[in-house]
Amino acid sequence: MKKKKLTLSRFLKNSLTFVLVFAFSLLFLFPTVFTIANSFVSESEINANYGSIFATGESGGKVYISEKVNLKLIPDRVVFTQYYTVLFKSPDYLLKFWNAVILVLPIVVFQLIVACLASYGFARYRGKLRQLIFFAYIVLMFMPYQVTLVPNYLVADFLGILETRWAVILPGIFSPFAVFLLTKSMKRIPESIIEAARLDGAGEWQICTRICIPACRSSIFSVIILIFIDYWNMVEQFIVLLTDRDKMPLSVFLSEINTGEISLAFAVAVIYMIPALLLFLYGEEYLVEGISSSGGLKD
């Protein structure tokens, strides 16, 4: 009898957990599903449903929404006009997409290289100077980007790279987040493996590239995903450090939607989220394993 009660209690607990997880999954998936569904809605239907949200008054400010907004997941008529406009009739959107690629990919690649080398030094060497520098990295990591935006602007102006892509790329390359995450992962590598490699005649470069980096591949992949998504969606630094509209990425357009471009915004958003979604779906296991620091070797 007691065993049946425990089984029933466990069943109810598992059922409640499943319901809660399913409800939260639907809640978090709703914006993505909503965006994809409305990307196939006609312009007239979108303006009729959501036009009041983006309407402006005579003074240029927002107006009070007196009507009930109709959130639609199933369009009355499926059309591909928005995608045709974005991909073929208006190349400006594709130009902004490739601007984002040109800005983000160098940041991801070179920040990863700097982070691997720096984290190896932080993980394998001890000393007060090392602790001071690593503490400074942690302090900078906890600062929001808006705090460091003004110093970055002043430094870029001093170096003469303001209004160029380097003003965005260089601060991104030396971001401290990847160094912090990879340092924690490399510290989990047993010292006995490092000592065995040194006895076999391996130098520091060989230990770093053939032992530490391969052992941290899960953390490295999670860093790639997080860096890419972070800079793929950023807006502030592009607006402040770049004034040339031809160099702006697509994320700036999505943050400045106006009444005449609501219908295109859904299609542009779907196209813009595809790289991040593919990267996340491909490396989901690595992301979870890397963040939880379970990818390192253990004694």
PDB file of C-alpha atoms in Angstrom:
ATOM      1  CA  MET A   1       0.000   0.000   0.000  1.00  0.00           C
ATOM      2  CA  LYS A   2       2.799   2.348   0.881  1.00  0.00           C
ATOM      3  CA  LYS A   3       4.549   1.520  -2.373  1.00  0.00           C
ATOM      4  CA  LYS A   4       1.392   2.403  -4.345  1.00  0.00           C
ATOM      5  CA  LYS A   5       1.154   5.759  -2.579  1.00  0.00           C
ATOM      6  CA  LEU A   6       4.776   6.533  -3.430  1.00  0.00           C
ATOM      7  CA  THR A   7       4.173   5.543  -7.055  1.00  0.00           C
ATOM      8  CA  LEU A   8       1.063   7.723  -7.257  1.00  0.00           C
ATOM      9  CA  SER A   9       2.862  10.646  -5.603  1.00  0.00           C
ATOM     10  CA  ARG A  10       5.762  10.322  -8.011  1.00  0.00           C
ATOM     11  CA  PHE A  11       3.359  10.123 -10.956  1.00  0.00           C
ATOM     12  CA  LEU A  12       1.548  13.309  -9.866  1.00  0.00           C
ATOM     13  CA  LYS A  13       4.848  15.096  -9.321  1.00  0.00           C
ATOM     14  CA  ASN A  14       6.158  14.093 -12.754  1.00  0.00           C
ATOM     15  CA  SER A  15       2.868  15.075 -14.379  1.00  0.00           C
ATOM     16  CA  LEU A  16       2.895  18.505 -12.739  1.00  0.00           C
ATOM     17  CA  THR A  17       6.507  19.021 -13.782  1.00  0.00           C
ATOM     18  CA  PHE A  18       5.669  18.056 -17.361  1.00  0.00           C
ATOM     19  CA  VAL A  19       2.719  20.466 -17.479  1.00  0.00           C
ATOM     20  CA  LEU A  20       4.799  23.344 -16.114  1.00  0.00           C
ATOM     21  CA  VAL A  21       7.689  22.671 -18.494  1.00  0.00           C
ATOM     22  CA  PHE A  22       5.294  22.385 -21.437  1.00  0.00           C
ATOM     23  CA  ALA A  23       3.557  25.654 -20.485  1.00  0.00           C
ATOM     24  CA  PHE A  24       6.838  27.531 -20.173  1.00  0.00           C
ATOM     25  CA  SER A  25       8.044  26.033 -23.466  1.00  0.00           C
ATOM     26  CA  LEU A  26       4.961  27.373 -25.238  1.00  0.00           C
ATOM     27  CA  LEU A  27       5.441  30.748 -23.580  1.00  0.00           C
ATOM     28  CA  PHE A  28       9.059  31.059 -24.722  1.00  0.00           C
ATOM     29  CA  LEU A  29       8.358  29.695 -28.204  1.00  0.00           C
ATOM     30  CA  PHE A  30       5.434  32.047 -28.823  1.00  0.00           C
ATOM     31  CA  PRO A  31       7.492  35.076 -30.048  1.00  0.00           C
ATOM     32  CA  THR A  32       9.382  32.915 -32.562  1.00  0.00           C
ATOM     33  CA  VAL A  33       6.253  31.143 -33.820  1.00  0.00           C
ATOM     34  CA  PHE A  34       4.381  34.462 -33.919  1.00  0.00           C
ATOM     35  CA  THR A  35       7.124  36.098 -36.010  1.00  0.00           C
ATOM     36  CA  ILE A  36       7.359  33.203 -38.469  1.00  0.00           C
ATOM     37  CA  ALA A  37       3.571  32.973 -38.873  1.00  0.00           C
ATOM     38  CA  ASN A  38       3.148  36.705 -39.496  1.00  0.00           C
ATOM     39  CA  SER A  39       5.942  36.757 -42.060  1.00  0.00           C
ATOM     40  CA  PHE A  40       3.458  35.046 -44.432  1.00  0.00           C
ATOM     41  CA  VAL A  41       0.650  37.533 -43.759  1.00  0.00           C
ATOM     42  CA  SER A  42      -0.263  40.149 -46.357  1.00  0.00           C
ATOM     43  CA  GLU A  43       0.646  43.804 -45.787  1.00  0.00           C
ATOM     44  CA  SER A  44      -2.971  44.935 -45.578  1.00  0.00           C
ATOM     45  CA  GLU A  45      -3.775  42.303 -42.950  1.00  0.00           C
ATOM     46  CA  ILE A  46      -0.725  43.243 -40.852  1.00  0.00           C
ATOM     47  CA  ASN A  47      -1.601  46.937 -40.971  1.00  0.00           C
ATOM     48  CA  ALA A  48      -5.168  46.141 -39.979  1.00  0.00           C
ATOM     49  CA  ASN A  49      -4.064  44.015 -37.020  1.00  0.00           C
ATOM     50  CA  TYR A  50      -0.990  45.861 -35.726  1.00  0.00           C
ATOM     51  CA  GLY A  51      -1.052  49.276 -37.396  1.00  0.00           C
ATOM     52  CA  SER A  52      -2.399  50.964 -34.261  1.00  0.00           C
ATOM     53  CA  ILE A  53       0.653  49.845 -32.263  1.00  0.00           C
ATOM     54  CA  PHE A  54       3.064  51.772 -34.477  1.00  0.00           C
ATOM     55  CA  ALA A  55       0.784  54.707 -35.230  1.00  0.00           C
ATOM     56  CA  THR A  56       2.003  58.211 -34.353  1.00  0.00           C
ATOM     57  CA  GLY A  57       0.061  61.313 -33.454  1.00  0.00           C
ATOM     58  CA  GLU A  58       0.200  64.766 -34.990  1.00  0.00           C
ATOM     59  CA  SER A  59       3.095  65.758 -32.718  1.00  0.00           C
ATOM     60  CA  GLY A  60       5.097  62.697 -33.756  1.00  0.00           C
ATOM     61  CA  GLY A  61       4.586  60.806 -30.481  1.00  0.00           C
ATOM     62  CA  LYS A  62       2.790  57.547 -29.820  1.00  0.00           C
ATOM     63  CA  VAL A  63      -0.979  57.499 -29.630  1.00  0.00           C
ATOM     64  CA  TYR A  64      -3.232  55.686 -27.181  1.00  0.00           C
ATOM     65  CA  ILE A  65      -4.315  52.271 -28.456  1.00  0.00           C
ATOM     66  CA  SER A  66      -8.084  52.273 -28.091  1.00  0.00           C
ATOM     67  CA  GLU A  67      -8.665  49.148 -30.162  1.00  0.00           C
ATOM     68  CA  LYS A  68      -7.985  45.563 -29.204  1.00  0.00           C
ATOM     69  CA  VAL A  69      -4.863  44.254 -30.929  1.00  0.00           C
ATOM     70  CA  ASN A  70      -5.497  41.009 -32.778  1.00  0.00           C
ATOM     71  CA  LEU A  71      -2.541  38.622 -32.424  1.00  0.00           C
ATOM     72  CA  LYS A  72      -2.816  36.153 -35.288  1.00  0.00           C
ATOM     73  CA  LEU A  73      -0.945  32.877 -35.628  1.00  0.00           C
ATOM     74  CA  ILE A  74      -2.861  31.653 -38.689  1.00  0.00           C
ATOM     75  CA  PRO A  75      -3.002  34.109 -41.611  1.00  0.00           C
ATOM     76  CA  ASP A  76      -6.183  34.531 -43.609  1.00  0.00           C
ATOM     77  CA  ARG A  77      -4.166  34.188 -46.781  1.00  0.00           C
ATOM     78  CA  VAL A  78      -0.582  32.908 -47.031  1.00  0.00           C
ATOM     79  CA  VAL A  79       1.591  35.170 -49.177  1.00  0.00           C
ATOM     80  CA  PHE A  80       5.328  35.376 -49.916  1.00  0.00           C
ATOM     81  CA  THR A  81       5.353  39.035 -50.908  1.00  0.00           C
ATOM     82  CA  GLN A  82       7.503  40.115 -47.965  1.00  0.00           C
ATOM     83  CA  TYR A  83      10.209  37.551 -48.708  1.00  0.00           C
ATOM     84  CA  TYR A  84      10.179  38.441 -52.394  1.00  0.00           C
ATOM     85  CA  THR A  85      10.600  42.116 -51.521  1.00  0.00           C
ATOM     86  CA  VAL A  86      13.405  41.479 -49.033  1.00  0.00           C
ATOM     87  CA  LEU A  87      15.340  39.006 -51.177  1.00  0.00           C
ATOM     88  CA  PHE A  88      14.854  40.426 -54.663  1.00  0.00           C
ATOM     89  CA  LYS A  89      13.211  43.839 -54.878  1.00  0.00           C
ATOM     90  CA  SER A  90      15.068  45.607 -52.060  1.00  0.00           C
ATOM     91  CA  PRO A  91      18.739  44.568 -51.829  1.00  0.00           C
ATOM     92  CA  ASP A  92      19.286  47.056 -48.998  1.00  0.00           C
ATOM     93  CA  TYR A  93      18.102  44.468 -46.472  1.00  0.00           C
ATOM     94  CA  LEU A  94      20.515  41.821 -47.740  1.00  0.00           C
ATOM     95  CA  LEU A  95      23.277  44.424 -47.614  1.00  0.00           C
ATOM     96  CA  LYS A  96      22.488  45.034 -43.937  1.00  0.00           C
ATOM     97  CA  PHE A  97      22.484  41.268 -43.363  1.00  0.00           C
ATOM     98  CA  TRP A  98      25.977  40.894 -44.820  1.00  0.00           C
ATOM     99  CA  ASN A  99      27.097  43.945 -42.852  1.00  0.00           C
ATOM    100  CA  ALA A 100      26.172  41.994 -39.718  1.00  0.00           C
ATOM    101  CA  VAL A 101      28.141  38.980 -40.949  1.00  0.00           C
ATOM    102  CA  ILE A 102      31.209  41.122 -41.714  1.00  0.00           C
ATOM    103  CA  LEU A 103      31.063  42.696 -38.258  1.00  0.00           C
ATOM    104  CA  VAL A 104      30.264  39.631 -36.152  1.00  0.00           C
ATOM    105  CA  LEU A 105      32.402  36.850 -37.669  1.00  0.00           C
ATOM    106  CA  PRO A 106      35.791  38.587 -37.060  1.00  0.00           C
ATOM    107  CA  ILE A 107      34.723  39.297 -33.480  1.00  0.00           C
ATOM    108  CA  VAL A 108      33.831  35.637 -32.884  1.00  0.00           C
ATOM    109  CA  VAL A 109      37.001  34.238 -34.487  1.00  0.00           C
ATOM    110  CA  PHE A 110      39.578  36.598 -32.980  1.00  0.00           C
ATOM    111  CA  GLN A 111      37.909  36.824 -29.562  1.00  0.00           C
ATOM    112  CA  LEU A 112      38.076  33.038 -29.421  1.00  0.00           C
ATOM    113  CA  ILE A 113      41.781  33.044 -30.302  1.00  0.00           C
ATOM    114  CA  VAL A 114      42.585  35.704 -27.691  1.00  0.00           C
ATOM    115  CA  ALA A 115      40.438  33.941 -25.091  1.00  0.00           C
ATOM    116  CA  CYS A 116      42.112  30.539 -25.623  1.00  0.00           C
ATOM    117  CA  LEU A 117      45.604  31.971 -25.186  1.00  0.00           C
ATOM    118  CA  ALA A 118      44.708  34.250 -22.276  1.00  0.00           C
ATOM    119  CA  SER A 119      42.714  31.586 -20.418  1.00  0.00           C
ATOM    120  CA  TYR A 120      45.615  29.128 -20.732  1.00  0.00           C
ATOM    121  CA  GLY A 121      47.883  31.671 -19.047  1.00  0.00           C
ATOM    122  CA  PHE A 122      45.354  32.410 -16.290  1.00  0.00           C
ATOM    123  CA  ALA A 123      44.735  28.713 -15.661  1.00  0.00           C
ATOM    124  CA  ARG A 124      48.347  27.480 -15.581  1.00  0.00           C
ATOM    125  CA  TYR A 125      50.238  30.304 -13.912  1.00  0.00           C
ATOM    126  CA  ARG A 126      49.953  31.658 -10.391  1.00  0.00           C
ATOM    127  CA  GLY A 127      50.917  34.947  -8.825  1.00  0.00           C
ATOM    128  CA  LYS A 128      49.541  38.205  -7.453  1.00  0.00           C
ATOM    129  CA  LEU A 129      49.758  39.947 -10.829  1.00  0.00           C
ATOM    130  CA  ARG A 130      47.761  37.147 -12.428  1.00  0.00           C
ATOM    131  CA  GLN A 131      45.081  37.397  -9.731  1.00  0.00           C
ATOM    132  CA  LEU A 132      44.889  41.187 -10.125  1.00  0.00           C
ATOM    133  CA  ILE A 133      44.480  41.004 -13.897  1.00  0.00           C
ATOM    134  CA  PHE A 134      41.902  38.230 -13.660  1.00  0.00           C
ATOM    135  CA  PHE A 135      39.966  40.224 -11.055  1.00  0.00           C
ATOM    136  CA  ALA A 136      39.955  43.178 -13.471  1.00  0.00           C
ATOM    137  CA  TYR A 137      38.564  40.846 -16.162  1.00  0.00           C
ATOM    138  CA  ILE A 138      35.732  39.805 -13.845  1.00  0.00           C
ATOM    139  CA  VAL A 139      34.903  43.419 -12.974  1.00  0.00           C
ATOM    140  CA  LEU A 140      34.786  44.370 -16.666  1.00  0.00           C
ATOM    141  CA  MET A 141      32.643  41.334 -17.443  1.00  0.00           C
ATOM    142  CA  PHE A 142      29.969  42.375 -14.947  1.00  0.00           C
ATOM    143  CA  MET A 143      29.789  45.889 -16.379  1.00  0.00           C
ATOM    144  CA  PRO A 144      27.030  46.377 -18.972  1.00  0.00           C
ATOM    145  CA  TYR A 145      28.178  47.398 -22.401  1.00  0.00           C
ATOM    146  CA  GLN A 146      26.522  50.805 -22.012  1.00  0.00           C
ATOM    147  CA  VAL A 147      29.025  51.654 -19.249  1.00  0.00           C
ATOM    148  CA  THR A 148      32.061  51.020 -21.469  1.00  0.00           C
ATOM    149  CA  LEU A 149      30.506  52.526 -24.588  1.00  0.00           C
ATOM    150  CA  VAL A 150      31.758  56.066 -23.896  1.00  0.00           C
ATOM    151  CA  PRO A 151      35.393  54.959 -23.217  1.00  0.00           C
ATOM    152  CA  ASN A 152      35.279  52.848 -26.385  1.00  0.00           C
ATOM    153  CA  TYR A 153      34.055  55.865 -28.316  1.00  0.00           C
ATOM    154  CA  LEU A 154      36.860  58.065 -26.956  1.00  0.00           C
ATOM    155  CA  VAL A 155      39.547  55.447 -27.632  1.00  0.00           C
ATOM    156  CA  ALA A 156      38.255  54.862 -31.168  1.00  0.00           C
ATOM    157  CA  ASP A 157      38.276  58.600 -31.786  1.00  0.00           C
ATOM    158  CA  PHE A 158      41.855  58.830 -30.438  1.00  0.00           C
ATOM    159  CA  LEU A 159      43.022  55.965 -32.680  1.00  0.00           C
ATOM    160  CA  GLY A 160      41.297  57.475 -35.711  1.00  0.00           C
ATOM    161  CA  ILE A 161      39.115  54.422 -36.359  1.00  0.00           C
ATOM    162  CA  LEU A 162      35.807  56.041 -35.444  1.00  0.00           C
ATOM    163  CA  GLU A 163      33.126  55.622 -38.138  1.00  0.00           C
ATOM    164  CA  THR A 164      34.886  52.453 -39.344  1.00  0.00           C
ATOM    165  CA  ARG A 165      34.113  48.802 -38.677  1.00  0.00           C
ATOM    166  CA  TRP A 166      37.277  48.522 -36.588  1.00  0.00           C
ATOM    167  CA  ALA A 167      35.636  50.709 -33.930  1.00  0.00           C
ATOM    168  CA  VAL A 168      33.147  47.870 -33.350  1.00  0.00           C
ATOM    169  CA  ILE A 169      35.407  44.879 -34.036  1.00  0.00           C
ATOM    170  CA  LEU A 170      38.394  45.731 -31.818  1.00  0.00           C
ATOM    171  CA  PRO A 171      36.457  46.176 -28.521  1.00  0.00           C
ATOM    172  CA  GLY A 172      34.583  42.967 -29.307  1.00  0.00           C
ATOM    173  CA  ILE A 173      37.791  40.975 -29.831  1.00  0.00           C
ATOM    174  CA  PHE A 174      39.056  41.786 -26.337  1.00  0.00           C
ATOM    175  CA  SER A 175      35.789  41.187 -24.481  1.00  0.00           C
ATOM    176  CA  PRO A 176      36.485  39.460 -21.106  1.00  0.00           C
ATOM    177  CA  PHE A 177      33.517  37.055 -21.030  1.00  0.00           C
ATOM    178  CA  ALA A 178      35.119  34.322 -23.157  1.00  0.00           C
ATOM    179  CA  VAL A 179      38.352  34.515 -21.141  1.00  0.00           C
ATOM    180  CA  PHE A 180      36.449  34.038 -17.881  1.00  0.00           C
ATOM    181  CA  LEU A 181      34.461  31.038 -19.146  1.00  0.00           C
ATOM    182  CA  LEU A 182      37.416  29.244 -20.742  1.00  0.00           C
ATOM    183  CA  THR A 183      39.666  29.872 -17.728  1.00  0.00           C
ATOM    184  CA  LYS A 184      37.184  28.082 -15.488  1.00  0.00           C
ATOM    185  CA  SER A 185      37.105  25.180 -17.924  1.00  0.00           C
ATOM    186  CA  MET A 186      40.895  24.899 -18.281  1.00  0.00           C
ATOM    187  CA  LYS A 187      41.347  24.873 -14.510  1.00  0.00           C
ATOM    188  CA  ARG A 188      39.477  21.566 -14.453  1.00  0.00           C
ATOM    189  CA  ILE A 189      42.200  19.846 -16.460  1.00  0.00           C
ATOM    190  CA  PRO A 190      44.230  17.709 -14.021  1.00  0.00           C
ATOM    191  CA  GLU A 191      47.760  18.914 -13.369  1.00  0.00           C
ATOM    192  CA  SER A 192      48.994  15.336 -13.757  1.00  0.00           C
ATOM    193  CA  ILE A 193      48.160  15.425 -17.466  1.00  0.00           C
ATOM    194  CA  ILE A 194      50.118  18.661 -17.900  1.00  0.00           C
ATOM    195  CA  GLU A 195      53.116  17.248 -16.020  1.00  0.00           C
ATOM    196  CA  ALA A 196      53.034  14.042 -18.093  1.00  0.00           C
ATOM    197  CA  ALA A 197      53.082  16.083 -21.276  1.00  0.00           C
ATOM    198  CA  ARG A 198      56.051  18.112 -20.024  1.00  0.00           C
ATOM    199  CA  LEU A 199      57.952  14.926 -19.177  1.00  0.00           C
ATOM    200  CA  ASP A 200      57.361  13.758 -22.741  1.00  0.00           C
ATOM    201  CA  GLY A 201      59.028  16.949 -23.991  1.00  0.00           C
ATOM    202  CA  ALA A 202      55.946  19.001 -24.882  1.00  0.00           C
ATOM    203  CA  GLY A 203      56.361  22.767 -24.786  1.00  0.00           C
ATOM    204  CA  GLU A 204      53.820  25.339 -23.649  1.00  0.00           C
ATOM    205  CA  TRP A 205      52.445  25.810 -27.160  1.00  0.00           C
ATOM    206  CA  GLN A 206      51.946  22.067 -27.629  1.00  0.00           C
ATOM    207  CA  ILE A 207      50.304  21.704 -24.213  1.00  0.00           C
ATOM    208  CA  CYS A 208      47.952  24.576 -25.009  1.00  0.00           C
ATOM    209  CA  THR A 209      46.984  23.497 -28.533  1.00  0.00           C
ATOM    210  CA  ARG A 210      47.054  19.684 -28.179  1.00  0.00           C
ATOM    211  CA  ILE A 211      45.797  19.156 -24.634  1.00  0.00           C
ATOM    212  CA  CYS A 212      44.020  22.167 -23.103  1.00  0.00           C
ATOM    213  CA  ILE A 213      42.105  23.446 -26.128  1.00  0.00           C
ATOM    214  CA  PRO A 214      40.826  19.992 -27.260  1.00  0.00           C
ATOM    215  CA  ALA A 215      39.815  19.207 -23.653  1.00  0.00           C
ATOM    216  CA  CYS A 216      37.736  22.406 -23.557  1.00  0.00           C
ATOM    217  CA  ARG A 217      35.975  21.951 -26.886  1.00  0.00           C
ATOM    218  CA  SER A 218      32.522  21.965 -25.267  1.00  0.00           C
ATOM    219  CA  SER A 219      33.233  25.259 -23.505  1.00  0.00           C
ATOM    220  CA  ILE A 220      34.743  26.678 -26.698  1.00  0.00           C
ATOM    221  CA  PHE A 221      31.631  25.815 -28.686  1.00  0.00           C
ATOM    222  CA  SER A 222      29.401  27.335 -26.012  1.00  0.00           C
ATOM    223  CA  VAL A 223      31.540  30.493 -26.140  1.00  0.00           C
ATOM    224  CA  ILE A 224      31.112  30.645 -29.925  1.00  0.00           C
ATOM    225  CA  ILE A 225      27.324  30.420 -29.595  1.00  0.00           C
ATOM    226  CA  LEU A 226      27.089  33.022 -26.830  1.00  0.00           C
ATOM    227  CA  ILE A 227      29.444  35.498 -28.520  1.00  0.00           C
ATOM    228  CA  PHE A 228      27.684  35.156 -31.863  1.00  0.00           C
ATOM    229  CA  ILE A 229      24.190  35.653 -30.427  1.00  0.00           C
ATOM    230  CA  ASP A 230      25.362  38.549 -28.244  1.00  0.00           C
ATOM    231  CA  TYR A 231      26.916  40.569 -31.055  1.00  0.00           C
ATOM    232  CA  TRP A 232      24.395  39.419 -33.670  1.00  0.00           C
ATOM    233  CA  ASN A 233      21.637  41.131 -31.669  1.00  0.00           C
ATOM    234  CA  MET A 234      23.496  44.212 -30.424  1.00  0.00           C
ATOM    235  CA  VAL A 235      22.369  47.666 -31.489  1.00  0.00           C
ATOM    236  CA  GLU A 236      23.846  50.386 -29.255  1.00  0.00           C
ATOM    237  CA  GLN A 237      27.490  50.229 -30.345  1.00  0.00           C
ATOM    238  CA  PHE A 238      26.571  50.215 -34.020  1.00  0.00           C
ATOM    239  CA  ILE A 239      24.470  53.349 -33.618  1.00  0.00           C
ATOM    240  CA  VAL A 240      27.115  55.168 -31.556  1.00  0.00           C
ATOM    241  CA  LEU A 241      30.298  54.076 -33.331  1.00  0.00           C
ATOM    242  CA  LEU A 242      28.933  53.984 -36.902  1.00  0.00           C
ATOM    243  CA  THR A 243      26.923  56.783 -38.450  1.00  0.00           C
ATOM    244  CA  ASP A 244      27.103  55.587 -42.058  1.00  0.00           C
ATOM    245  CA  ARG A 245      23.773  53.869 -42.719  1.00  0.00           C
ATOM    246  CA  ASP A 246      25.349  51.697 -45.407  1.00  0.00           C
ATOM    247  CA  LYS A 247      27.537  50.012 -42.757  1.00  0.00           C
ATOM    248  CA  MET A 248      24.732  49.342 -40.293  1.00  0.00           C
ATOM    249  CA  PRO A 249      23.687  45.720 -39.617  1.00  0.00           C
ATOM    250  CA  LEU A 250      20.157  44.407 -39.872  1.00  0.00           C
ATOM    251  CA  SER A 251      19.649  44.528 -36.101  1.00  0.00           C
ATOM    252  CA  VAL A 252      19.570  48.338 -36.290  1.00  0.00           C
ATOM    253  CA  PHE A 253      16.761  48.209 -38.839  1.00  0.00           C
ATOM    254  CA  LEU A 254      14.755  45.843 -36.636  1.00  0.00           C
ATOM    255  CA  SER A 255      15.098  48.267 -33.723  1.00  0.00           C
ATOM    256  CA  GLU A 256      13.843  51.193 -35.822  1.00  0.00           C
ATOM    257  CA  ILE A 257      10.671  49.739 -37.335  1.00  0.00           C
ATOM    258  CA  ASN A 258       8.292  52.405 -38.551  1.00  0.00           C
ATOM    259  CA  THR A 259       4.733  52.278 -39.773  1.00  0.00           C
ATOM    260  CA  GLY A 260       5.565  51.760 -43.445  1.00  0.00           C
ATOM    261  CA  GLU A 261       7.797  48.713 -42.839  1.00  0.00           C
ATOM    262  CA  ILE A 262       5.803  46.583 -40.385  1.00  0.00           C
ATOM    263  CA  SER A 263       5.017  43.920 -42.973  1.00  0.00           C
ATOM    264  CA  LEU A 264       8.664  43.624 -44.032  1.00  0.00           C
ATOM    265  CA  ALA A 265       9.899  43.533 -40.439  1.00  0.00           C
ATOM    266  CA  PHE A 266       8.484  40.061 -39.836  1.00  0.00           C
ATOM    267  CA  ALA A 267      10.175  38.567 -42.905  1.00  0.00           C
ATOM    268  CA  VAL A 268      13.439  40.365 -42.147  1.00  0.00           C
ATOM    269  CA  ALA A 269      13.319  39.118 -38.543  1.00  0.00           C
ATOM    270  CA  VAL A 270      12.847  35.514 -39.705  1.00  0.00           C
ATOM    271  CA  ILE A 271      15.804  35.759 -42.089  1.00  0.00           C
ATOM    272  CA  TYR A 272      17.908  37.403 -39.398  1.00  0.00           C
ATOM    273  CA  MET A 273      17.182  34.733 -36.777  1.00  0.00           C
ATOM    274  CA  ILE A 274      18.033  31.781 -39.038  1.00  0.00           C
ATOM    275  CA  PRO A 275      21.862  31.804 -38.431  1.00  0.00           C
ATOM    276  CA  ALA A 276      21.448  32.072 -34.657  1.00  0.00           C
ATOM    277  CA  LEU A 277      18.794  29.321 -34.578  1.00  0.00           C
ATOM    278  CA  LEU A 278      20.874  26.953 -36.705  1.00  0.00           C
ATOM    279  CA  LEU A 279      23.955  27.555 -34.581  1.00  0.00           C
ATOM    280  CA  PHE A 280      22.014  27.009 -31.369  1.00  0.00           C
ATOM    281  CA  LEU A 281      20.232  23.856 -32.581  1.00  0.00           C
ATOM    282  CA  TYR A 282      23.518  22.372 -33.823  1.00  0.00           C
ATOM    283  CA  GLY A 283      25.447  23.100 -30.624  1.00  0.00           C
ATOM    284  CA  GLU A 284      22.752  22.869 -27.944  1.00  0.00           C
ATOM    285  CA  GLU A 285      24.435  19.964 -26.168  1.00  0.00           C
ATOM    286  CA  TYR A 286      27.823  21.680 -26.254  1.00  0.00           C
ATOM    287  CA  LEU A 287      26.270  24.873 -24.906  1.00  0.00           C
ATOM    288  CA  VAL A 288      24.729  23.190 -21.862  1.00  0.00           C
ATOM    289  CA  GLU A 289      27.835  21.094 -21.218  1.00  0.00           C
ATOM    290  CA  GLY A 290      30.198  24.025 -21.594  1.00  0.00           C
ATOM    291  CA  ILE A 291      28.281  26.412 -19.322  1.00  0.00           C
ATOM    292  CA  SER A 292      27.889  23.788 -16.600  1.00  0.00           C
ATOM    293  CA  SER A 293      31.666  23.149 -16.781  1.00  0.00           C
ATOM    294  CA  SER A 294      31.121  19.436 -17.173  1.00  0.00           C
ATOM    295  CA  GLY A 295      33.224  19.207 -20.302  1.00  0.00           C
ATOM    296  CA  GLY A 296      36.597  19.356 -18.582  1.00  0.00           C
ATOM    297  CA  LEU A 297      38.622  16.332 -17.604  1.00  0.00           C
ATOM    298  CA  LYS A 298      38.497  15.027 -14.059  1.00  0.00           C
ATOM    299  CA  ASP A 299      40.894  13.018 -11.947  1.00  0.00           C
TER     300      ASP A 299
END
